[in-house]
mmCIF file of C-alpha atoms and ligand atoms in Angstrom:
data_model
loop_
_atom_site.group_PDB
_atom_site.id
_atom_site.type_symbol
_atom_site.label_atom_id
_atom_site.label_comp_id
_atom_site.label_asym_id
_atom_site.label_seq_id
_atom_site.Cartn_x
_atom_site.Cartn_y
_atom_site.Cartn_z
ATOM 1 C CA UNK A 1 0.000 0.000 0.000
ATOM 2 C CA UNK A 2 1.268 3.494 -0.803
ATOM 3 C CA UNK A 3 2.323 5.331 2.341
ATOM 4 C CA UNK A 4 1.790 9.073 2.701
ATOM 5 C CA UNK A 5 3.688 10.808 5.497
ATOM 6 C CA UNK A 6 2.193 13.699 7.433
ATOM 7 C CA UNK A 7 4.644 15.390 9.822
ATOM 8 C CA UNK A 8 3.113 16.137 13.243
ATOM 9 C CA UNK A 9 3.945 19.828 13.081
ATOM 10 C CA UNK A 10 2.633 23.184 11.784
ATOM 11 C CA UNK A 11 -0.646 22.552 9.882
ATOM 12 C CA UNK A 12 -0.972 19.124 11.516
ATOM 13 C CA UNK A 13 -2.797 20.744 14.456
ATOM 14 C CA UNK A 14 -5.315 22.383 12.144
ATOM 15 C CA UNK A 15 -5.947 20.032 9.233
ATOM 16 C CA UNK A 16 -4.732 16.565 10.174
ATOM 17 C CA UNK A 17 -8.220 15.021 10.583
ATOM 18 C CA UNK A 18 -9.210 16.199 7.116
ATOM 19 C CA UNK A 19 -5.985 15.037 5.493
ATOM 20 C CA UNK A 20 -5.989 11.635 7.146
ATOM 21 C CA UNK A 21 -9.627 10.982 6.283
ATOM 22 C CA UNK A 22 -9.037 12.006 2.667
ATOM 23 C CA UNK A 23 -6.021 9.795 2.053
ATOM 24 C CA UNK A 24 -7.490 6.801 3.840
ATOM 25 C CA UNK A 25 -10.698 7.031 1.856
ATOM 26 C CA UNK A 26 -8.539 6.957 -1.289
ATOM 27 C CA UNK A 27 -7.070 3.689 -0.049
ATOM 28 C CA UNK A 28 -3.646 5.054 0.967
ATOM 29 C CA UNK A 29 -1.878 4.525 4.255
ATOM 30 C CA UNK A 30 -1.207 7.598 6.383
ATOM 31 C CA UNK A 31 1.960 7.573 8.459
ATOM 32 C CA UNK A 32 2.603 10.251 11.063
ATOM 33 C CA UNK A 33 5.791 11.147 12.882
ATOM 34 C CA UNK A 34 4.432 10.991 16.436
ATOM 35 C CA UNK A 35 5.155 13.391 19.242
ATOM 36 C CA UNK A 36 8.120 15.760 19.218
ATOM 37 C CA UNK A 37 11.083 14.415 21.156
ATOM 38 C CA UNK A 38 14.514 15.833 21.914
ATOM 39 C CA UNK A 39 16.093 13.569 19.312
ATOM 40 C CA UNK A 40 13.597 14.633 16.693
ATOM 41 C CA UNK A 41 14.044 18.328 17.463
ATOM 42 C CA UNK A 42 17.841 17.972 17.419
ATOM 43 C CA UNK A 43 17.544 16.472 13.932
ATOM 44 C CA UNK A 44 15.475 19.449 12.808
ATOM 45 C CA UNK A 45 17.854 21.987 14.365
ATOM 46 C CA UNK A 46 20.738 20.309 12.520
ATOM 47 C CA UNK A 47 19.001 20.362 9.149
ATOM 48 C CA UNK A 48 17.092 23.645 9.130
ATOM 49 C CA UNK A 49 18.598 27.083 8.538
ATOM 50 C CA UNK A 50 19.983 28.493 11.766
ATOM 51 C CA UNK A 51 17.695 31.526 11.668
ATOM 52 C CA UNK A 52 14.503 29.544 11.048
ATOM 53 C CA UNK A 53 11.822 29.830 13.737
ATOM 54 C CA UNK A 54 11.476 26.974 16.220
ATOM 55 C CA UNK A 55 8.260 25.530 14.679
ATOM 56 C CA UNK A 56 9.979 25.224 11.290
ATOM 57 C CA UNK A 57 12.924 23.449 12.933
ATOM 58 C CA UNK A 58 10.435 21.120 14.578
ATOM 59 C CA UNK A 59 8.841 20.512 11.176
ATOM 60 C CA UNK A 60 12.227 19.616 9.679
ATOM 61 C CA UNK A 61 12.761 17.105 12.489
ATOM 62 C CA UNK A 62 9.391 15.474 11.873
ATOM 63 C CA UNK A 63 9.889 15.335 8.100
ATOM 64 C CA UNK A 64 13.341 13.812 8.622
ATOM 65 C CA UNK A 65 11.962 11.146 10.927
ATOM 66 C CA UNK A 66 9.573 10.038 8.156
ATOM 67 C CA UNK A 67 12.316 9.881 5.542
ATOM 68 C CA UNK A 68 12.630 6.092 5.188
ATOM 69 C CA UNK A 69 9.117 5.230 6.304
ATOM 70 C CA UNK A 70 6.961 6.703 3.547
ATOM 71 C CA UNK A 71 6.666 6.968 -0.219
ATOM 72 C CA UNK A 72 5.435 10.562 -0.191
ATOM 73 C CA UNK A 73 5.379 13.491 2.174
ATOM 74 C CA UNK A 74 2.241 15.595 2.087
ATOM 75 C CA UNK A 75 3.255 19.247 2.394
ATOM 76 C CA UNK A 76 0.638 21.420 0.698
ATOM 77 C CA UNK A 77 1.563 24.993 -0.129
ATOM 78 C CA UNK A 78 -1.328 26.723 1.576
ATOM 79 C CA UNK A 79 -1.256 30.392 0.682
ATOM 80 C CA UNK A 80 -4.685 31.738 1.560
ATOM 81 C CA UNK A 81 -7.931 30.152 2.679
ATOM 82 C CA UNK A 82 -10.063 33.156 3.587
ATOM 83 C CA UNK A 83 -9.483 35.465 0.611
ATOM 84 C CA UNK A 84 -8.008 38.051 2.982
ATOM 85 C CA UNK A 85 -4.908 37.016 4.890
ATOM 86 C CA UNK A 86 -2.025 34.802 3.797
ATOM 87 C CA UNK A 87 0.096 32.300 5.664
ATOM 88 C CA UNK A 88 3.568 33.441 6.617
ATOM 89 C CA UNK A 89 6.331 33.016 3.988
ATOM 90 C CA UNK A 90 7.838 30.086 5.879
ATOM 91 C CA UNK A 91 4.657 28.122 5.171
ATOM 92 C CA UNK A 92 4.758 29.065 1.522
ATOM 93 C CA UNK A 93 8.337 27.893 1.161
ATOM 94 C CA UNK A 94 7.896 24.738 3.218
ATOM 95 C CA UNK A 95 7.651 22.175 0.370
ATOM 96 C CA UNK A 96 10.817 23.616 -1.244
ATOM 97 C CA UNK A 97 12.680 23.824 2.048
ATOM 98 C CA UNK A 98 12.069 20.120 2.680
ATOM 99 C CA UNK A 99 12.655 19.066 -0.904
ATOM 100 C CA UNK A 100 15.914 20.940 -1.373
ATOM 101 C CA UNK A 101 17.087 21.374 2.209
ATOM 102 C CA UNK A 102 17.623 17.700 2.981
ATOM 103 C CA UNK A 103 19.023 14.862 0.914
ATOM 104 C CA UNK A 104 17.208 11.737 -0.233
ATOM 105 C CA UNK A 105 13.809 12.822 1.015
ATOM 106 C CA UNK A 106 10.648 11.104 -0.295
ATOM 107 C CA UNK A 107 8.739 12.858 -3.077
ATOM 108 C CA UNK A 108 6.793 15.838 -1.775
ATOM 109 C CA UNK A 109 3.109 16.227 -2.656
ATOM 110 C CA UNK A 110 3.094 19.970 -3.005
ATOM 111 C CA UNK A 111 -0.267 21.350 -4.028
ATOM 112 C CA UNK A 112 -0.942 25.075 -3.955
ATOM 113 C CA UNK A 113 -4.133 26.339 -2.337
ATOM 114 C CA UNK A 114 -5.047 29.978 -2.750
ATOM 115 C CA UNK A 115 -8.731 30.855 -2.532
ATOM 116 C CA UNK A 116 -8.055 34.364 -3.909
ATOM 117 C CA UNK A 117 -7.078 33.158 -7.346
ATOM 118 C CA UNK A 118 -9.458 30.312 -8.139
ATOM 119 C CA UNK A 119 -13.043 29.332 -7.494
ATOM 120 C CA UNK A 120 -13.335 26.129 -5.449
ATOM 121 C CA UNK A 121 -9.594 26.246 -4.886
ATOM 122 C CA UNK A 122 -9.698 23.832 -1.957
ATOM 123 C CA UNK A 123 -11.684 21.172 -3.797
ATOM 124 C CA UNK A 124 -9.512 21.570 -6.894
ATOM 125 C CA UNK A 125 -6.393 21.037 -4.793
ATOM 126 C CA UNK A 126 -7.743 17.835 -3.240
ATOM 127 C CA UNK A 127 -8.917 16.681 -6.644
ATOM 128 C CA UNK A 128 -5.461 17.143 -8.132
ATOM 129 C CA UNK A 129 -3.939 15.145 -5.261
ATOM 130 C CA UNK A 130 -6.413 12.306 -5.930
ATOM 131 C CA UNK A 131 -5.526 12.437 -9.624
ATOM 132 C CA UNK A 132 -1.842 12.121 -8.765
ATOM 133 C CA UNK A 133 -2.673 8.661 -7.499
ATOM 134 C CA UNK A 134 -4.820 7.862 -10.542
ATOM 135 C CA UNK A 135 -7.991 7.638 -8.502
ATOM 136 C CA UNK A 136 -11.416 7.797 -10.127
ATOM 137 C CA UNK A 137 -13.280 11.137 -9.952
ATOM 138 C CA UNK A 138 -16.178 9.601 -7.966
ATOM 139 C CA UNK A 139 -13.793 8.232 -5.361
ATOM 140 C CA UNK A 140 -11.967 11.565 -5.047
ATOM 141 C CA UNK A 141 -15.237 13.423 -4.540
ATOM 142 C CA UNK A 142 -16.355 10.851 -1.965
ATOM 143 C CA UNK A 143 -13.020 11.120 -0.129
ATOM 144 C CA UNK A 144 -13.220 14.915 -0.153
ATOM 145 C CA UNK A 145 -16.748 14.936 1.276
ATOM 146 C CA UNK A 146 -15.766 12.457 3.981
ATOM 147 C CA UNK A 147 -12.685 14.558 4.790
ATOM 148 C CA UNK A 148 -14.819 17.690 5.093
ATOM 149 C CA UNK A 149 -17.214 15.902 7.399
ATOM 150 C CA UNK A 150 -14.408 14.688 9.690
ATOM 151 C CA UNK A 151 -12.942 18.192 9.777
ATOM 152 C CA UNK A 152 -16.331 19.538 10.840
ATOM 153 C CA UNK A 153 -16.546 16.999 13.654
ATOM 154 C CA UNK A 154 -13.012 17.996 14.694
ATOM 155 C CA UNK A 155 -13.944 21.661 14.805
ATOM 156 C CA UNK A 156 -17.044 20.875 16.857
ATOM 157 C CA UNK A 157 -14.887 19.115 19.447
ATOM 158 C CA UNK A 158 -12.587 22.131 19.594
ATOM 159 C CA UNK A 159 -15.551 24.471 20.118
ATOM 160 C CA UNK A 160 -16.640 22.217 22.983
ATOM 161 C CA UNK A 161 -13.324 22.846 24.723
ATOM 162 C CA UNK A 162 -11.121 19.929 23.678
ATOM 163 C CA UNK A 163 -7.607 20.811 22.588
ATOM 164 C CA UNK A 164 -6.405 19.603 19.144
ATOM 165 C CA UNK A 165 -4.393 16.554 20.353
ATOM 166 C CA UNK A 166 -7.381 15.466 22.480
ATOM 167 C CA UNK A 167 -9.852 15.896 19.639
ATOM 168 C CA UNK A 168 -7.578 13.971 17.244
ATOM 169 C CA UNK A 169 -7.268 11.089 19.717
ATOM 170 C CA UNK A 170 -11.006 11.063 20.261
ATOM 171 C CA UNK A 171 -11.775 10.936 16.543
ATOM 172 C CA UNK A 172 -9.228 8.353 15.470
ATOM 173 C CA UNK A 173 -8.629 6.270 18.594
ATOM 174 C CA UNK A 174 -11.890 6.861 20.415
ATOM 175 C CA UNK A 175 -9.739 7.864 23.374
ATOM 176 C CA UNK A 176 -11.574 10.099 25.841
ATOM 177 C CA UNK A 177 -9.499 13.020 27.118
ATOM 178 C CA UNK A 178 -8.381 12.763 30.741
ATOM 179 C CA UNK A 179 -8.279 16.358 31.921
ATOM 180 C CA UNK A 180 -11.206 18.104 30.408
ATOM 181 C CA UNK A 181 -13.358 18.604 33.466
ATOM 182 C CA UNK A 182 -13.323 22.345 33.873
ATOM 183 C CA UNK A 183 -13.317 22.478 37.634
ATOM 184 C CA UNK A 184 -10.258 24.597 38.441
ATOM 185 C CA UNK A 185 -10.368 27.749 40.547
ATOM 186 C CA UNK A 186 -8.967 29.978 37.809
ATOM 187 C CA UNK A 187 -9.726 30.507 34.136
ATOM 188 C CA UNK A 188 -6.986 31.360 31.650
ATOM 189 C CA UNK A 189 -6.941 32.047 27.936
ATOM 190 C CA UNK A 190 -3.862 30.980 25.988
ATOM 191 C CA UNK A 191 -3.207 32.655 22.676
ATOM 192 C CA UNK A 192 -0.621 31.786 20.060
ATOM 193 C CA UNK A 193 -0.063 29.502 17.116
ATOM 194 C CA UNK A 194 -1.645 26.042 17.416
ATOM 195 C CA UNK A 195 1.635 24.361 16.449
ATOM 196 C CA UNK A 196 3.354 26.088 19.382
ATOM 197 C CA UNK A 197 0.676 25.715 22.058
ATOM 198 C CA UNK A 198 -0.153 22.083 21.289
ATOM 199 C CA UNK A 199 3.260 20.641 20.574
ATOM 200 C CA UNK A 200 3.666 19.210 24.051
ATOM 201 C CA UNK A 201 7.457 19.065 23.805
ATOM 202 C CA UNK A 202 8.240 22.649 22.825
ATOM 203 C CA UNK A 203 5.406 24.151 24.866
ATOM 204 C CA UNK A 204 6.402 21.909 27.797
ATOM 205 C CA UNK A 205 2.777 20.767 27.781
ATOM 206 C CA UNK A 206 1.539 24.138 29.018
ATOM 207 C CA UNK A 207 -2.161 23.258 28.793
ATOM 208 C CA UNK A 208 -1.936 20.228 31.072
ATOM 209 C CA UNK A 209 0.580 21.925 33.355
ATOM 210 C CA UNK A 210 -1.905 24.700 34.011
ATOM 211 C CA UNK A 211 -4.754 22.242 34.457
ATOM 212 C CA UNK A 212 -2.721 20.446 37.117
ATOM 213 C CA UNK A 213 -2.336 23.803 38.891
ATOM 214 C CA UNK A 214 -6.116 24.118 39.041
ATOM 215 C CA UNK A 215 -6.540 26.354 36.011
ATOM 216 C CA UNK A 216 -9.254 25.870 33.391
ATOM 217 C CA UNK A 217 -7.744 26.560 30.018
ATOM 218 C CA UNK A 218 -9.192 27.871 26.795
ATOM 219 C CA UNK A 219 -6.945 28.375 23.780
ATOM 220 C CA UNK A 220 -7.327 30.310 20.539
ATOM 221 C CA UNK A 221 -8.338 27.004 18.954
ATOM 222 C CA UNK A 222 -11.471 26.788 21.086
ATOM 223 C CA UNK A 223 -12.872 30.010 19.635
ATOM 224 C CA UNK A 224 -15.269 29.876 16.726
ATOM 225 C CA UNK A 225 -14.439 31.670 13.462
ATOM 226 C CA UNK A 226 -17.417 33.963 14.133
ATOM 227 C CA UNK A 227 -16.156 34.938 17.586
ATOM 228 C CA UNK A 228 -12.773 35.737 16.086
ATOM 229 C CA UNK A 229 -14.251 37.645 13.169
ATOM 230 C CA UNK A 230 -16.217 39.913 15.489
ATOM 231 C CA UNK A 231 -13.103 41.153 17.289
ATOM 232 C CA UNK A 232 -11.684 44.541 16.390
ATOM 233 C CA UNK A 233 -8.090 45.617 16.838
ATOM 234 C CA UNK A 234 -6.491 48.990 16.316
ATOM 235 C CA UNK A 235 -3.262 48.348 14.523
ATOM 236 C CA UNK A 236 -3.874 50.926 11.823
ATOM 237 C CA UNK A 237 -4.035 48.324 9.113
ATOM 238 C CA UNK A 238 -4.952 44.691 8.718
ATOM 239 C CA UNK A 239 -2.461 42.112 9.840
ATOM 240 C CA UNK A 240 -1.787 40.077 6.747
ATOM 241 C CA UNK A 241 -0.325 36.863 8.219
ATOM 242 C CA UNK A 242 -3.219 34.480 8.943
ATOM 243 C CA UNK A 243 -2.069 32.875 12.180
ATOM 244 C CA UNK A 244 -0.787 36.187 13.585
ATOM 245 C CA UNK A 245 -4.070 37.918 12.816
ATOM 246 C CA UNK A 246 -5.951 35.073 14.454
ATOM 247 C CA UNK A 247 -3.767 35.337 17.553
ATOM 248 C CA UNK A 248 -4.442 39.048 17.833
ATOM 249 C CA UNK A 249 -8.187 38.513 17.504
ATOM 250 C CA UNK A 250 -8.108 35.706 20.078
ATOM 251 C CA UNK A 251 -6.283 38.020 22.492
ATOM 252 C CA UNK A 252 -8.945 40.668 21.878
ATOM 253 C CA UNK A 253 -11.696 38.137 22.514
ATOM 254 C CA UNK A 254 -10.142 36.989 25.786
ATOM 255 C CA UNK A 255 -9.483 40.585 26.863
ATOM 256 C CA UNK A 256 -13.202 41.244 26.544
ATOM 257 C CA UNK A 257 -13.989 38.400 28.954
ATOM 258 C CA UNK A 258 -12.959 40.324 32.077
ATOM 259 C CA UNK A 259 -15.658 38.828 34.267
ATOM 260 C CA UNK A 260 -14.931 35.266 33.181
ATOM 261 C CA UNK A 261 -11.164 35.213 32.756
ATOM 262 C CA UNK A 262 -8.386 35.571 35.338
ATOM 263 C CA UNK A 263 -5.305 35.533 33.113
ATOM 264 C CA UNK A 264 -4.073 35.564 29.526
ATOM 265 C CA UNK A 265 -0.868 33.946 28.316
ATOM 266 C CA UNK A 266 0.716 34.554 24.929
ATOM 267 C CA UNK A 267 2.977 31.733 23.838
ATOM 268 C CA UNK A 268 5.413 33.080 21.272
ATOM 269 C CA UNK A 269 7.928 31.257 19.100
ATOM 270 C CA UNK A 270 11.577 32.292 19.167
ATOM 271 C CA UNK A 271 12.733 33.361 15.731
ATOM 272 C CA UNK A 272 9.218 34.270 14.576
ATOM 273 C CA UNK A 273 9.223 37.694 12.929
ATOM 274 C CA UNK A 274 5.438 38.295 13.084
ATOM 275 C CA UNK A 275 5.307 37.283 16.754
ATOM 276 C CA UNK A 276 7.532 40.131 17.875
ATOM 277 C CA UNK A 277 4.892 42.539 16.537
ATOM 278 C CA UNK A 278 1.855 40.537 17.639
ATOM 279 C CA UNK A 279 3.023 40.415 21.240
ATOM 280 C CA UNK A 280 3.448 44.185 21.359
ATOM 281 C CA UNK A 281 0.055 44.803 19.802
ATOM 282 C CA UNK A 282 -1.614 42.551 22.361
ATOM 283 C CA UNK A 283 -0.066 44.689 25.073
ATOM 284 C CA UNK A 284 -0.496 48.114 23.499
ATOM 285 C CA UNK A 285 -3.870 47.887 21.777
ATOM 286 C CA UNK A 286 -5.841 48.744 24.952
ATOM 287 C CA UNK A 287 -3.765 46.106 26.735
ATOM 288 C CA UNK A 288 -5.645 43.112 28.045
ATOM 289 C CA UNK A 289 -8.319 45.189 29.739
ATOM 290 C CA UNK A 290 -6.813 44.768 33.209
ATOM 291 C CA UNK A 291 -6.602 40.983 32.955
ATOM 292 C CA UNK A 292 -3.153 39.810 34.114
ATOM 293 C CA UNK A 293 -1.022 39.003 31.073
ATOM 294 C CA UNK A 294 2.195 37.111 30.541
ATOM 295 C CA UNK A 295 4.074 36.232 27.389
ATOM 296 C CA UNK A 296 6.361 33.238 27.215
ATOM 297 C CA UNK A 297 8.834 32.746 24.405
ATOM 298 C CA UNK A 298 9.491 29.151 23.399
ATOM 299 C CA UNK A 299 12.785 28.124 21.853
ATOM 300 C CA UNK A 300 14.571 24.850 21.221
ATOM 301 C CA UNK A 301 16.189 25.066 24.657
ATOM 302 C CA UNK A 302 13.009 25.847 26.615
ATOM 303 C CA UNK A 303 13.287 23.929 29.832
ATOM 304 C CA UNK A 304 10.476 22.288 31.750
ATOM 305 C CA UNK A 305 11.753 23.804 35.019
ATOM 306 C CA UNK A 306 12.149 27.387 33.759
ATOM 307 C CA UNK A 307 8.706 27.623 32.197
ATOM 308 C CA UNK A 308 7.099 25.668 35.045
ATOM 309 C CA UNK A 309 8.459 28.186 37.563
ATOM 310 C CA UNK A 310 7.186 31.138 35.555
ATOM 311 C CA UNK A 311 3.750 29.565 35.259
ATOM 312 C CA UNK A 312 3.604 28.817 38.991
ATOM 313 C CA UNK A 313 4.607 32.392 39.799
ATOM 314 C CA UNK A 314 1.977 33.775 37.428
ATOM 315 C CA UNK A 315 -0.755 31.507 38.837
ATOM 316 C CA UNK A 316 0.217 32.492 42.402
ATOM 317 C CA UNK A 317 0.122 36.175 41.548
ATOM 318 C CA UNK A 318 -3.329 35.845 39.951
ATOM 319 C CA UNK A 319 -4.629 33.921 42.965
ATOM 320 C CA UNK A 320 -3.321 36.590 45.358
ATOM 321 C CA UNK A 321 -4.855 39.343 43.270
ATOM 322 C CA UNK A 322 -8.195 37.537 43.240
ATOM 323 C CA UNK A 323 -8.093 37.096 47.010
ATOM 324 C CA UNK A 324 -7.298 40.750 47.558
ATOM 325 C CA UNK A 325 -10.292 41.751 45.428
ATOM 326 C CA UNK A 326 -12.730 39.597 47.449
HETATM 327 S S1 SF4 B 1 4.268 32.591 11.800
HETATM 328 FE FE1 SF4 B 1 6.216 32.663 12.933
HETATM 329 S S2 SF4 B 1 6.324 30.727 14.020
HETATM 330 FE FE2 SF4 B 1 4.827 30.475 12.381
HETATM 331 S S3 SF4 B 1 5.971 29.634 10.695
HETATM 332 FE FE3 SF4 B 1 5.913 31.857 10.408
HETATM 333 S S4 SF4 B 1 7.812 32.594 11.364
HETATM 334 FE FE4 SF4 B 1 7.457 30.498 12.087
#
C-alpha cells in the first residue's frame, strides 16, 4: 500500500483530521511522525537554517523522521484560505525547504491552495492530489466529502473545549481526554499559534501543566471563526499573516472576557518575525483590559523547570490578586 507521510507539526494541528480521512478514503496509508522528542528536534535543528523559527525546525525534524518510512510526504503549499490574509512566507516555502534542504527525502506532494485566485480552490487542490494517485473522480469526490465531514466533527470538538491533540485522539482512537473537566479555581486564555501551544514538547505541555495547577484553560483554537471575526483591533491596518491575525483577535476576545477570565498567556515562538509585533500589539492595543497578562517565548532550549516556575509564579500572583479583590 502506498504510504503518505504527514509530519506532526505546523498545519498538523489544524488540518490533520481532514488530510488523514481524505487519504485513507482513497485507499492510501497515512503515516505520522508521532510526538516531538529531543532527538527529533535535534535532527530538525541540525538540518534547518539556523535563523529559522522553532516551529519550522520542529517541522524539519518530523519530516526527517519520516524519511525512510513513507513513499510521499504531504506538504501542501497553503497560501490563503479566507481570501483576505495569507500564511507566513515560511509556510509558503515549506515544500521547497524540505525538498531541497535535505538529501534523499521522499517525493513531496506539493499542491498550492489559494482561494483568492481560483473558485473552489480547496476542492480543486484535493482533486489534483487524488488524480496524482490515478484515482477515479467519484472516489476523489467521496473522499473529499468524507474529509470535510471529519474536519467539521473535529472543529465541533474544539468548540466544545477539547484541545487539538485530544480531539484527534477522540476521533481516530476513540480515546476520551483525561483532563477536560473544567473544575479549576482559575480561568486562563492561551493565545498563540496552534503548532506552538499544542506541541507538548516545545510548549512543555503548558495546557496540562496549568490544568494540574487548578486552572481551566481555553486556547485560541477553542474560539469559533465567528467569535474571532467579530473582534476589532487597532493596529492601523490589517495584519496580513493568517495565524498572527488570528492570535491578535483571540487576544482581543479573551481581553473582553474580564468577568470570566483571570489571566491571559501569549505563547510566542523564538525566531518568529510576526510574533515580535503581535506580542506588542496585544499589550499596546488597549492592553488586556486589566486581565493579568504574561508572554512566554518558546525556543529549542526551553526547559520544563524554567517555564514551570514562571507559570507557577503567574498563577500564584493571579490567585493573590483575586483574594485581595474579594
Ligand atoms: S508565523 Fe512565525 S512561528 Fe509560524 S511559521 Fe511563520 S515565522 Fe514560524
